[in-house]
Coordinates of C-alpha atoms and ligand atoms in Angstrom, one line a residue:
M1 CA 21.0 7.6 30.4
T2 CA 18.4 5.9 28.2
R3 CA 18.6 5.8 24.4
Q4 CA 15.8 7.7 22.6
W5 CA 15.3 8.4 18.9
W6 CA 14.9 12.1 19.6
K7 CA 18.3 12.2 21.2
E8 CA 19.8 10.8 18.1
S9 CA 17.9 13.1 15.7
V10 CA 18.6 16.4 14.0
V11 CA 15.7 18.7 13.8
Y12 CA 15.1 21.2 10.9
Q13 CA 12.8 24.2 11.6
I14 CA 10.6 25.4 8.8
Y15 CA 9.0 28.9 9.0
P16 CA 6.3 28.2 6.4
R17 CA 5.6 31.7 5.4
S18 CA 9.2 32.1 4.1
F19 CA 10.1 28.6 3.0
N20 CA 8.7 27.9 -0.5
D21 CA 5.7 29.4 -2.4
S22 CA 4.1 26.8 -4.7
N23 CA 1.1 28.9 -5.9
N24 CA 2.9 32.2 -6.4
D25 CA 0.9 34.4 -4.1
G26 CA 4.1 35.6 -2.4
I27 CA 3.6 33.4 0.7
G28 CA 5.2 30.0 1.4
D29 CA 2.8 27.1 1.7
I30 CA 2.4 23.4 2.5
N31 CA 2.6 22.3 -1.1
G32 CA 5.8 24.3 -1.3
I33 CA 7.2 22.3 1.7
I34 CA 6.3 19.0 0.0
Q35 CA 8.3 20.1 -3.1
K36 CA 11.4 20.5 -0.9
L37 CA 11.2 17.3 1.2
D38 CA 13.8 15.6 -0.9
Y39 CA 16.2 18.5 -0.3
L40 CA 15.7 18.0 3.5
K41 CA 16.1 14.2 3.2
E42 CA 19.3 14.7 1.3
L43 CA 20.6 17.0 4.0
G44 CA 20.0 14.2 6.4
V45 CA 17.6 15.7 9.0
D46 CA 15.3 13.4 10.9
V47 CA 12.6 15.7 12.2
I48 CA 10.9 18.7 10.9
W49 CA 9.6 21.3 13.3
L50 CA 6.9 23.3 11.5
S51 CA 6.1 26.8 12.9
P52 CA 2.3 27.4 13.1
V53 CA 0.1 26.6 10.1
Y54 CA -3.2 26.9 11.9
E55 CA -5.9 29.3 11.0
S56 CA -4.8 32.8 12.2
P57 CA -5.4 36.4 11.4
N58 CA -1.6 36.7 11.3
D59 CA -1.1 39.5 13.8
D60 CA 2.1 37.5 14.8
N61 CA 2.5 35.3 11.7
G62 CA 0.5 32.4 13.0
Y63 CA 1.5 32.6 16.6
D64 CA -2.0 34.0 17.2
I65 CA -4.3 31.0 16.5
S66 CA -8.0 31.4 15.8
D67 CA -8.7 27.7 15.2
Y68 CA -6.4 24.9 16.2
T69 CA -8.0 22.4 14.0
R70 CA -8.0 24.2 10.7
I71 CA -5.1 25.2 8.3
M72 CA -4.5 28.8 7.4
S73 CA -5.8 29.3 3.9
D74 CA -2.5 31.1 3.0
F75 CA -0.8 27.8 3.6
G76 CA -3.3 25.4 1.9
T77 CA -5.9 22.9 3.2
M78 CA -6.0 20.1 5.7
E79 CA -5.8 17.7 2.7
D80 CA -2.5 19.3 1.8
W81 CA -1.4 18.9 5.4
D82 CA -2.4 15.2 5.5
R83 CA -0.4 14.7 2.3
M84 CA 2.6 16.5 3.7
L85 CA 2.6 14.3 6.7
Q86 CA 2.4 11.2 4.6
E87 CA 5.2 12.4 2.4
I88 CA 7.3 13.1 5.4
H89 CA 6.7 9.7 6.9
K90 CA 7.3 8.0 3.5
R91 CA 10.8 9.5 3.6
N92 CA 11.3 8.2 7.2
M93 CA 11.3 11.6 8.7
K94 CA 9.1 12.9 11.4
L95 CA 7.0 16.0 12.0
I96 CA 6.6 18.1 15.1
M97 CA 4.0 20.8 15.2
D98 CA 4.3 24.2 16.9
L99 CA 1.8 24.3 19.7
V100 CA 0.8 27.8 20.9
I101 CA -1.3 27.3 24.0
N102 CA -0.3 30.1 26.4
H103 CA -2.6 32.3 24.4
T104 CA -4.9 32.3 21.4
S105 CA -5.9 34.9 18.8
D106 CA -8.6 37.4 19.9
E107 CA -10.4 36.0 16.9
H108 CA -10.6 32.5 18.4
N109 CA -14.1 31.6 19.2
W110 CA -13.3 31.2 22.9
F111 CA -12.3 34.8 23.1
V112 CA -15.1 36.0 20.9
E113 CA -17.4 34.5 23.4
S114 CA -15.4 35.4 26.5
R115 CA -15.5 39.1 25.8
K116 CA -19.3 39.2 25.3
S117 CA -20.3 39.4 28.9
T118 CA -18.9 38.7 32.4
D119 CA -21.2 35.7 32.8
N120 CA -20.4 34.1 29.4
A121 CA -19.5 30.4 29.7
F122 CA -16.1 31.2 28.2
R123 CA -15.4 34.3 30.3
D124 CA -13.1 32.4 32.5
Y125 CA -11.1 31.0 29.6
Y126 CA -9.0 34.2 29.7
I127 CA -7.6 36.5 32.4
W128 CA -9.9 39.5 33.1
R129 CA -9.5 42.2 35.7
D130 CA -11.1 45.5 36.7
K131 CA -7.6 47.1 36.8
P132 CA -4.5 46.4 34.9
N133 CA -1.2 45.9 36.7
N134 CA 2.0 47.5 35.4
W135 CA 3.3 44.5 33.3
E136 CA 4.8 45.3 30.0
S137 CA 3.9 43.3 26.9
A138 CA 6.8 41.5 25.0
F139 CA 5.8 43.6 22.0
S140 CA 5.9 47.0 23.8
G141 CA 3.3 48.9 25.9
S142 CA 1.0 47.5 28.6
A143 CA 0.2 43.8 28.8
W144 CA -3.4 44.7 29.4
K145 CA -6.1 45.9 27.0
Y146 CA -9.3 47.6 28.0
D147 CA -12.4 46.1 26.5
K148 CA -15.4 48.4 26.7
T149 CA -18.1 45.8 26.3
T150 CA -17.6 44.6 29.9
N151 CA -15.5 47.5 31.2
Q152 CA -12.6 45.2 32.1
Y153 CA -9.1 44.6 31.0
Y154 CA -7.7 41.3 29.6
L155 CA -4.1 40.1 29.9
H156 CA -1.9 39.7 26.7
L157 CA 1.7 39.1 27.4
F158 CA 2.3 39.4 23.6
S159 CA 0.2 41.4 21.2
Q160 CA -3.2 42.8 21.9
K161 CA -4.5 40.2 19.6
Q162 CA -3.0 37.4 21.7
P163 CA -5.0 37.1 24.9
D164 CA -3.5 34.8 27.5
L165 CA -5.5 31.7 28.3
N166 CA -6.5 31.1 31.9
W167 CA -4.8 27.7 32.7
E168 CA -6.3 27.8 36.2
N169 CA -9.6 26.9 34.6
P170 CA -9.8 23.0 34.2
D171 CA -12.1 23.4 31.2
V172 CA -9.3 25.3 29.3
R173 CA -6.8 22.6 30.1
N174 CA -9.2 19.8 29.0
D175 CA -10.1 21.5 25.8
L176 CA -6.5 22.0 25.0
F177 CA -5.6 18.4 25.8
T178 CA -8.5 17.2 23.6
M179 CA -7.1 19.3 20.7
M180 CA -3.6 17.9 21.3
K181 CA -4.9 14.3 21.2
W182 CA -6.7 15.1 18.0
W183 CA -3.3 16.1 16.3
L184 CA -1.5 13.1 17.9
D185 CA -4.1 10.8 16.5
K186 CA -3.6 12.3 13.1
G187 CA 0.0 11.0 13.4
V188 CA 2.2 14.0 14.4
D189 CA 5.4 13.0 16.1
G190 CA 5.5 15.7 18.8
F191 CA 5.2 19.3 19.6
R192 CA 7.4 22.4 20.1
M193 CA 5.5 24.3 22.8
D194 CA 5.5 28.0 22.5
V195 CA 6.4 29.9 25.8
I196 CA 5.1 27.0 27.7
N197 CA 6.7 28.1 31.0
F198 CA 4.4 31.1 31.0
I199 CA 1.2 29.2 31.4
S200 CA 0.9 29.5 35.2
K201 CA 0.6 33.0 36.5
D202 CA 1.0 34.1 40.1
Q203 CA -2.7 34.6 40.8
R204 CA -2.1 37.8 42.8
L205 CA -0.8 39.3 39.5
P206 CA 1.5 41.7 41.5
D207 CA 3.1 44.7 39.9
G208 CA 6.6 44.2 38.6
E209 CA 9.4 46.3 40.0
A210 CA 9.4 49.6 38.2
N211 CA 12.6 50.5 36.5
N212 CA 13.9 54.1 36.1
G213 CA 10.5 55.7 36.4
K214 CA 9.2 53.8 33.4
L215 CA 5.5 53.3 32.9
Y216 CA 5.6 49.5 32.6
A217 CA 7.7 46.9 34.3
S218 CA 8.6 43.3 33.6
G219 CA 6.3 40.8 35.2
H220 CA 8.6 37.9 34.4
S221 CA 9.0 36.7 38.0
Y222 CA 5.2 36.3 38.3
Y223 CA 4.6 34.2 35.2
M224 CA 7.9 32.6 34.1
N225 CA 8.1 29.1 35.7
G226 CA 5.0 30.1 37.7
P227 CA 3.5 28.3 40.8
R228 CA 1.5 25.5 39.0
V229 CA 3.5 25.0 35.8
H230 CA 4.9 21.6 36.7
E231 CA 1.5 20.4 37.9
F232 CA 0.0 21.5 34.6
L233 CA 2.6 19.9 32.5
Q234 CA 2.4 16.6 34.4
E235 CA -1.3 16.6 33.9
M236 CA -0.8 17.3 30.2
N237 CA 1.8 14.5 30.0
Q238 CA -0.5 12.0 31.7
K239 CA -3.6 12.9 29.7
T240 CA -2.0 13.2 26.3
L241 CA 1.8 12.9 25.7
A242 CA 2.5 9.7 27.7
N243 CA 0.3 7.6 25.3
Y244 CA 2.4 8.3 22.2
D245 CA 6.0 7.8 21.0
I246 CA 6.7 11.4 20.4
M247 CA 9.2 14.2 21.2
T248 CA 8.4 17.4 23.0
V249 CA 10.4 20.6 23.3
G250 CA 9.3 23.5 25.4
E251 CA 10.3 27.0 24.5
M252 CA 11.2 28.6 27.9
P253 CA 12.5 32.1 28.1
G254 CA 14.1 32.8 31.5
V255 CA 14.6 29.1 32.3
T256 CA 17.7 28.1 34.3
P257 CA 19.4 24.7 34.2
E258 CA 18.0 23.8 37.7
Q259 CA 14.5 24.4 36.4
A260 CA 15.2 22.7 33.1
K261 CA 16.0 19.5 35.0
L262 CA 12.6 19.7 36.7
Y263 CA 11.0 20.1 33.3
T264 CA 12.9 17.3 31.5
A265 CA 14.1 14.7 34.0
E266 CA 12.7 11.4 32.7
S267 CA 11.3 10.4 36.1
R268 CA 9.1 13.5 36.3
N269 CA 7.1 12.9 33.1
E270 CA 6.8 16.5 31.8
L271 CA 8.8 17.3 28.6
D272 CA 11.8 15.8 26.7
M273 CA 13.8 19.0 26.4
V274 CA 13.6 22.8 26.6
F275 CA 14.9 25.8 24.6
H276 CA 16.7 28.1 27.0
F277 CA 17.7 31.6 26.0
E278 CA 20.8 32.3 28.0
H279 CA 23.1 32.3 25.0
M280 CA 20.6 34.3 23.0
D281 CA 20.5 37.0 25.7
I282 CA 24.3 37.4 25.7
D283 CA 24.3 40.6 23.6
S284 CA 21.4 42.2 25.4
G285 CA 21.8 44.9 28.0
P286 CA 19.6 45.6 31.1
D287 CA 16.9 47.1 28.9
G288 CA 16.4 43.9 26.9
K289 CA 17.0 42.7 23.4
W290 CA 17.2 46.1 21.7
D291 CA 19.7 47.4 24.3
I292 CA 22.6 45.8 22.4
K293 CA 26.0 45.1 24.1
P294 CA 29.0 43.3 22.8
W295 CA 29.2 39.6 23.6
S296 CA 32.2 37.7 24.7
L297 CA 33.4 34.2 23.8
V298 CA 34.3 33.5 27.4
E299 CA 30.7 34.1 28.5
L300 CA 29.3 32.2 25.6
K301 CA 31.4 29.2 26.5
Q302 CA 30.6 29.5 30.2
I303 CA 26.8 29.5 29.4
L304 CA 26.8 26.6 26.9
S305 CA 29.2 24.5 29.1
K306 CA 27.1 25.1 32.2
W307 CA 24.1 23.7 30.3
Q308 CA 26.1 20.8 29.1
T309 CA 27.3 19.7 32.5
E310 CA 24.2 20.6 34.5
L311 CA 22.1 18.4 32.3
E312 CA 24.7 15.6 32.1
Y313 CA 22.7 13.0 34.1
E314 CA 19.3 14.4 34.2
G315 CA 17.3 16.0 31.4
W316 CA 18.4 16.7 27.9
N317 CA 19.7 19.7 25.9
S318 CA 18.4 21.2 22.8
L319 CA 21.2 22.8 20.8
Y320 CA 20.4 25.8 18.6
W321 CA 22.1 29.0 17.3
N322 CA 19.1 30.7 15.7
N323 CA 15.4 30.4 15.0
H324 CA 12.6 32.5 13.5
D325 CA 12.9 35.0 16.4
Q326 CA 16.7 35.4 16.4
P327 CA 19.3 37.0 14.1
R328 CA 21.2 34.8 11.7
V329 CA 24.0 33.0 13.5
V330 CA 26.7 33.7 11.0
S331 CA 26.0 37.5 11.3
R332 CA 25.8 37.3 15.1
F333 CA 28.6 35.0 16.2
G334 CA 30.6 34.6 13.0
D335 CA 31.7 36.8 10.1
D336 CA 29.1 37.3 7.4
G337 CA 31.7 39.0 5.1
A338 CA 35.1 37.6 4.2
Y339 CA 34.9 34.5 6.3
R340 CA 31.2 33.7 5.9
V341 CA 31.7 30.1 4.7
E342 CA 34.5 29.3 7.2
S343 CA 32.7 30.8 10.2
A344 CA 29.3 29.2 9.4
K345 CA 31.0 25.8 9.3
M346 CA 32.9 26.5 12.5
L347 CA 29.7 27.5 14.3
A348 CA 28.0 24.4 13.0
T349 CA 30.8 22.2 14.2
T350 CA 30.9 23.8 17.6
L351 CA 27.2 23.2 18.2
H352 CA 26.6 19.8 16.5
M353 CA 29.4 18.1 18.4
M354 CA 27.9 19.1 21.8
K355 CA 25.6 16.8 23.7
G356 CA 22.0 17.4 22.9
T357 CA 19.6 17.4 20.0
P358 CA 20.7 20.0 17.3
Y359 CA 18.2 22.2 15.6
I360 CA 18.9 23.8 12.2
Y361 CA 16.9 26.8 11.2
Q362 CA 15.9 27.1 7.5
G363 CA 18.7 28.7 5.5
E364 CA 21.3 28.2 8.3
E365 CA 22.7 25.3 6.2
L366 CA 23.3 27.8 3.4
G367 CA 24.9 30.4 5.7
M368 CA 22.1 32.9 5.1
T369 CA 22.8 36.2 6.7
N370 CA 21.0 39.1 8.4
V371 CA 19.4 41.6 6.1
R372 CA 19.7 45.4 6.1
F373 CA 16.6 47.1 4.8
N374 CA 17.1 50.8 4.7
K375 CA 13.6 51.9 5.6
I376 CA 11.2 50.7 8.3
A377 CA 8.4 50.3 5.7
S378 CA 10.3 47.1 4.4
Y379 CA 9.8 45.4 7.8
R380 CA 6.8 43.2 8.7
D381 CA 7.5 41.9 12.2
I382 CA 5.1 43.2 14.8
E383 CA 7.8 43.3 17.5
T384 CA 10.1 45.4 15.4
L385 CA 7.3 47.8 14.2
N386 CA 5.9 48.3 17.7
M387 CA 9.4 49.0 19.1
Y388 CA 10.1 51.4 16.3
E389 CA 6.9 53.4 16.9
E390 CA 7.4 53.5 20.6
K391 CA 11.0 54.7 20.3
I392 CA 10.3 57.3 17.6
N393 CA 7.5 58.7 19.8
E394 CA 10.1 59.0 22.6
G395 CA 12.3 61.0 20.2
A396 CA 14.8 58.4 19.1
E397 CA 16.7 58.8 15.8
E398 CA 15.6 56.7 12.8
K399 CA 19.1 55.9 11.8
A400 CA 20.1 54.5 15.2
L401 CA 16.9 52.5 15.4
L402 CA 17.5 51.0 12.0
E403 CA 21.0 49.9 13.1
T404 CA 19.5 48.1 16.1
I405 CA 16.9 46.5 13.8
H406 CA 19.6 45.4 11.4
A407 CA 21.3 43.6 14.3
K408 CA 18.2 42.2 16.2
S409 CA 15.0 42.2 14.2
R410 CA 13.2 38.9 13.8
D411 CA 12.8 39.7 10.1
N412 CA 16.5 38.9 9.8
A413 CA 15.5 35.3 10.1
R414 CA 12.3 35.6 8.1
T415 CA 13.5 36.8 4.7
P416 CA 12.5 34.1 2.2
M417 CA 14.6 31.0 1.8
Q418 CA 17.1 31.4 -1.0
W419 CA 16.6 28.6 -3.4
D420 CA 18.5 29.8 -6.5
S421 CA 19.7 32.9 -8.2
S422 CA 16.6 33.5 -10.3
A423 CA 14.3 36.4 -9.4
N424 CA 13.1 36.4 -5.8
A425 CA 15.6 33.7 -5.0
G426 CA 13.3 31.1 -6.5
F427 CA 11.0 31.4 -3.5
T428 CA 8.1 32.8 -5.5
E429 CA 7.4 34.3 -8.9
T430 CA 5.6 37.3 -7.5
A431 CA 6.4 40.0 -4.9
P432 CA 7.2 38.1 -1.7
W433 CA 5.4 39.0 1.6
L434 CA 8.8 40.1 2.9
Q435 CA 11.6 41.1 0.5
V436 CA 14.4 38.6 -0.2
N437 CA 17.9 39.3 1.0
P438 CA 19.7 40.8 -2.0
N439 CA 22.6 38.4 -1.4
Y440 CA 20.6 35.5 -2.8
V441 CA 22.4 35.8 -6.1
D442 CA 25.5 34.3 -4.4
I443 CA 24.0 32.5 -1.4
N444 CA 21.4 30.0 -2.4
A445 CA 20.6 26.3 -2.2
A446 CA 21.2 25.5 -5.9
S447 CA 24.8 26.6 -5.8
A448 CA 25.4 25.1 -2.4
V449 CA 24.1 21.7 -3.5
A450 CA 26.3 21.9 -6.6
D451 CA 29.5 22.8 -4.6
P452 CA 31.0 19.9 -2.6
N453 CA 32.8 22.4 -0.3
S454 CA 29.6 24.3 0.5
I455 CA 28.2 24.9 4.0
Y456 CA 25.3 22.7 3.0
H457 CA 27.5 19.7 2.4
Y458 CA 29.4 20.4 5.6
Y459 CA 26.1 20.2 7.5
R460 CA 25.4 16.9 5.7
K461 CA 28.7 15.5 7.0
L462 CA 28.1 16.7 10.5
I463 CA 24.8 15.0 10.6
A464 CA 26.3 11.8 9.2
L465 CA 28.9 11.9 12.0
R466 CA 26.1 11.9 14.6
K467 CA 24.8 8.7 13.0
K468 CA 28.2 7.1 12.9
Y469 CA 29.6 7.9 16.3
P470 CA 27.4 7.3 19.4
I471 CA 29.9 9.5 21.4
V472 CA 28.5 12.5 19.5
V473 CA 25.1 11.8 21.0
Y474 CA 25.8 10.3 24.4
G475 CA 29.4 11.2 25.4
S476 CA 30.1 13.4 28.4
Y477 CA 31.4 16.9 27.9
E478 CA 34.3 18.9 29.3
L479 CA 35.3 22.4 28.4
L480 CA 39.0 23.2 27.9
M481 CA 40.7 26.6 28.2
P482 CA 37.6 28.5 29.6
E483 CA 39.5 31.7 29.7
S484 CA 40.6 31.8 26.1
E485 CA 39.1 34.7 24.2
S486 CA 39.6 33.2 20.8
I487 CA 39.3 29.4 21.1
F488 CA 36.3 27.3 22.0
A489 CA 37.7 23.8 22.7
Y490 CA 36.0 20.9 24.5
T491 CA 36.3 17.1 24.7
R492 CA 33.7 14.4 24.8
E493 CA 34.1 10.9 26.3
L494 CA 32.1 7.7 26.1
R495 CA 33.4 4.4 27.3
N496 CA 37.1 5.1 26.6
K497 CA 36.4 6.8 23.3
H498 CA 37.2 10.4 22.9
L499 CA 36.5 13.4 20.8
L500 CA 38.3 16.7 20.8
V501 CA 36.6 19.7 19.2
V502 CA 38.6 22.9 18.6
S503 CA 37.2 26.1 17.1
N504 CA 38.8 29.4 16.4
F505 CA 36.2 32.2 16.9
T506 CA 38.4 34.9 15.4
N507 CA 39.6 36.1 12.0
E508 CA 43.2 35.7 13.1
F509 CA 45.7 32.8 13.2
V510 CA 45.8 31.4 16.8
H511 CA 47.7 28.6 18.4
F512 CA 46.3 25.6 20.2
E513 CA 48.2 23.1 22.2
I514 CA 46.8 19.6 21.6
P515 CA 46.4 17.7 24.9
K516 CA 49.0 14.9 24.8
D517 CA 46.5 12.1 24.9
Y518 CA 45.1 13.2 21.6
L519 CA 48.3 13.2 19.6
K520 CA 47.4 9.9 17.9
A521 CA 43.8 10.9 17.2
T522 CA 42.4 11.2 13.7
K523 CA 40.7 14.2 12.3
I524 CA 37.1 13.3 11.4
I525 CA 36.0 16.7 10.1
G526 CA 37.3 20.2 9.6
N527 CA 36.4 23.3 7.7
Y528 CA 39.8 23.8 6.0
H529 CA 40.1 20.7 3.9
E530 CA 43.7 21.1 2.9
R531 CA 44.9 20.6 6.5
N532 CA 47.3 17.8 7.0
E533 CA 45.7 15.0 8.9
K534 CA 48.7 14.3 11.1
L535 CA 48.5 16.0 14.4
E536 CA 51.3 18.1 15.8
Q537 CA 51.4 19.2 19.3
K538 CA 51.2 22.9 18.4
L539 CA 48.3 23.4 16.1
E540 CA 48.1 26.7 14.2
L541 CA 44.4 27.4 13.6
K542 CA 43.5 29.5 10.6
P543 CA 40.8 32.2 10.9
Y544 CA 37.5 30.5 12.0
E545 CA 39.1 27.1 11.7
S546 CA 37.4 24.2 13.4
C547 CA 38.5 20.6 13.7
V548 CA 37.2 17.5 15.3
Y549 CA 39.6 14.6 16.4
Y550 CA 38.5 11.2 17.4
D551 CA 40.5 8.6 19.3
A552 CA 39.0 5.2 20.0
D553 CA 41.6 3.9 22.5
F554 CA 43.1 5.7 25.3
Ligands
NOJ601 C1 7.6 32.7 20.8 C2 7.5 32.6 19.3 O1 8.7 31.9 18.9 C3 7.4 33.9 18.8 O2 7.6 34.0 17.4 C4 6.0 34.5 19.2 O3 5.9 35.8 18.8 C5 5.8 34.4 20.7 N1 6.3 33.2 21.3 C6 4.4 34.6 21.0 O4 3.7 33.4 20.5

């Protein structure tokens, strides 16, 4: 396994709309990010992943790009962006840009041209057909939209304003690669690639298997990890990525470890790592994310451990608990009430001690929680609003829908960053684009930075451990007690050095038997600071307690 800077890094994701508003228009912006770079440096992160800041009509908050080479005016100017990059580099941090190239906005010039006539030079930049198939859009309803100008339908796997690009067309690929080179030459340190395993569609575009007489069906098997995806990524790598010292991470719903190895094996020259979704789907039933079911620790461990071991010799894992599309981790897998602080630290320990590159989503380091707005009018997310409308039309109860939204809406992650206890959490001085979570009075960066026992300082220590102990980055992984419903324990090993990580996922006291070999190990971090450092064979773990033991010589 080769050493790489991006294996040794910790990435911090910024969702710019909700991060910090410098000009008090209620929307976060690039100058707001610059103001907080010292905060991020203090935390110890190495890389910033910036969600899209390109020009966009904001149907999907910037994931619908109308010009890849301009900055959205809500966020500032290209000069602001250039200055941000300089300031990031000055602090020895790196910047990776979100790259949304499965689709564009319908307001992108390519699409404006494409829809004009069937013989337009850009017609073939998108996917047009006389008849739609039965695929469902990720944001509800059909994935096809009728366009009366030319009497054809275009494919949009996401919103109607996000037409899918036709990667079969070499001009599309070349234009995208030219654009990527333009950003790389400006000095960006890599890309996070949006739904990049959707770019190759089965050209027959077959109907998906209809489910319970529903109107639309999933077309996943015809566009996730499609027939030419590896060929396209190898071409991209060769024409752009290979010439720069950068990192790449592909967002890949539906990816399996076997496929992930193909995407990330060093010898194949595609991407450095992928985001899989298996642990994010653990509380979704057969009807998808809104069909909520209880999750189990046994399954969570099984999924994460499978990824750890499958990618042991080939490829590389990205480690994450949440992002701008997912609920807040402490509300989902921890306890956002009485044990918020303990469980947030426990979850952080469990993730950051695994093998892979950890990602922190803004506010996770503060233990920010899900939000519970009591009316749909407070929500802004297109996925949430479309689902609500569809279900209300089908006769669903508002109360039940709001419950689901409280658990799963993407707006849980998008409420503004909680900087301090002043009005609007110090995010802005005016009404924010999405209301702040009322708990900002207690949960905010200013108080976390001032409190040495805060979640924030705990993250700092975890990041520092990664820098101090190569075993955290490169050690092999082994799960202990796979059947335990309360404890997540695993070991790491690197050249006779060992780590033992033990986490209690419950709000009760539980017992853990320390493996004999570890009895002389030293505790290097834990979330209950009063615990005696000396190890006894029978360890009693407090609610949500998590500890890491290190032994250099057995
Ligand atoms: C995945 C992004 O993370 C999400 O926010 C977006 O809505 C879709 N891709 C479509 O771009």
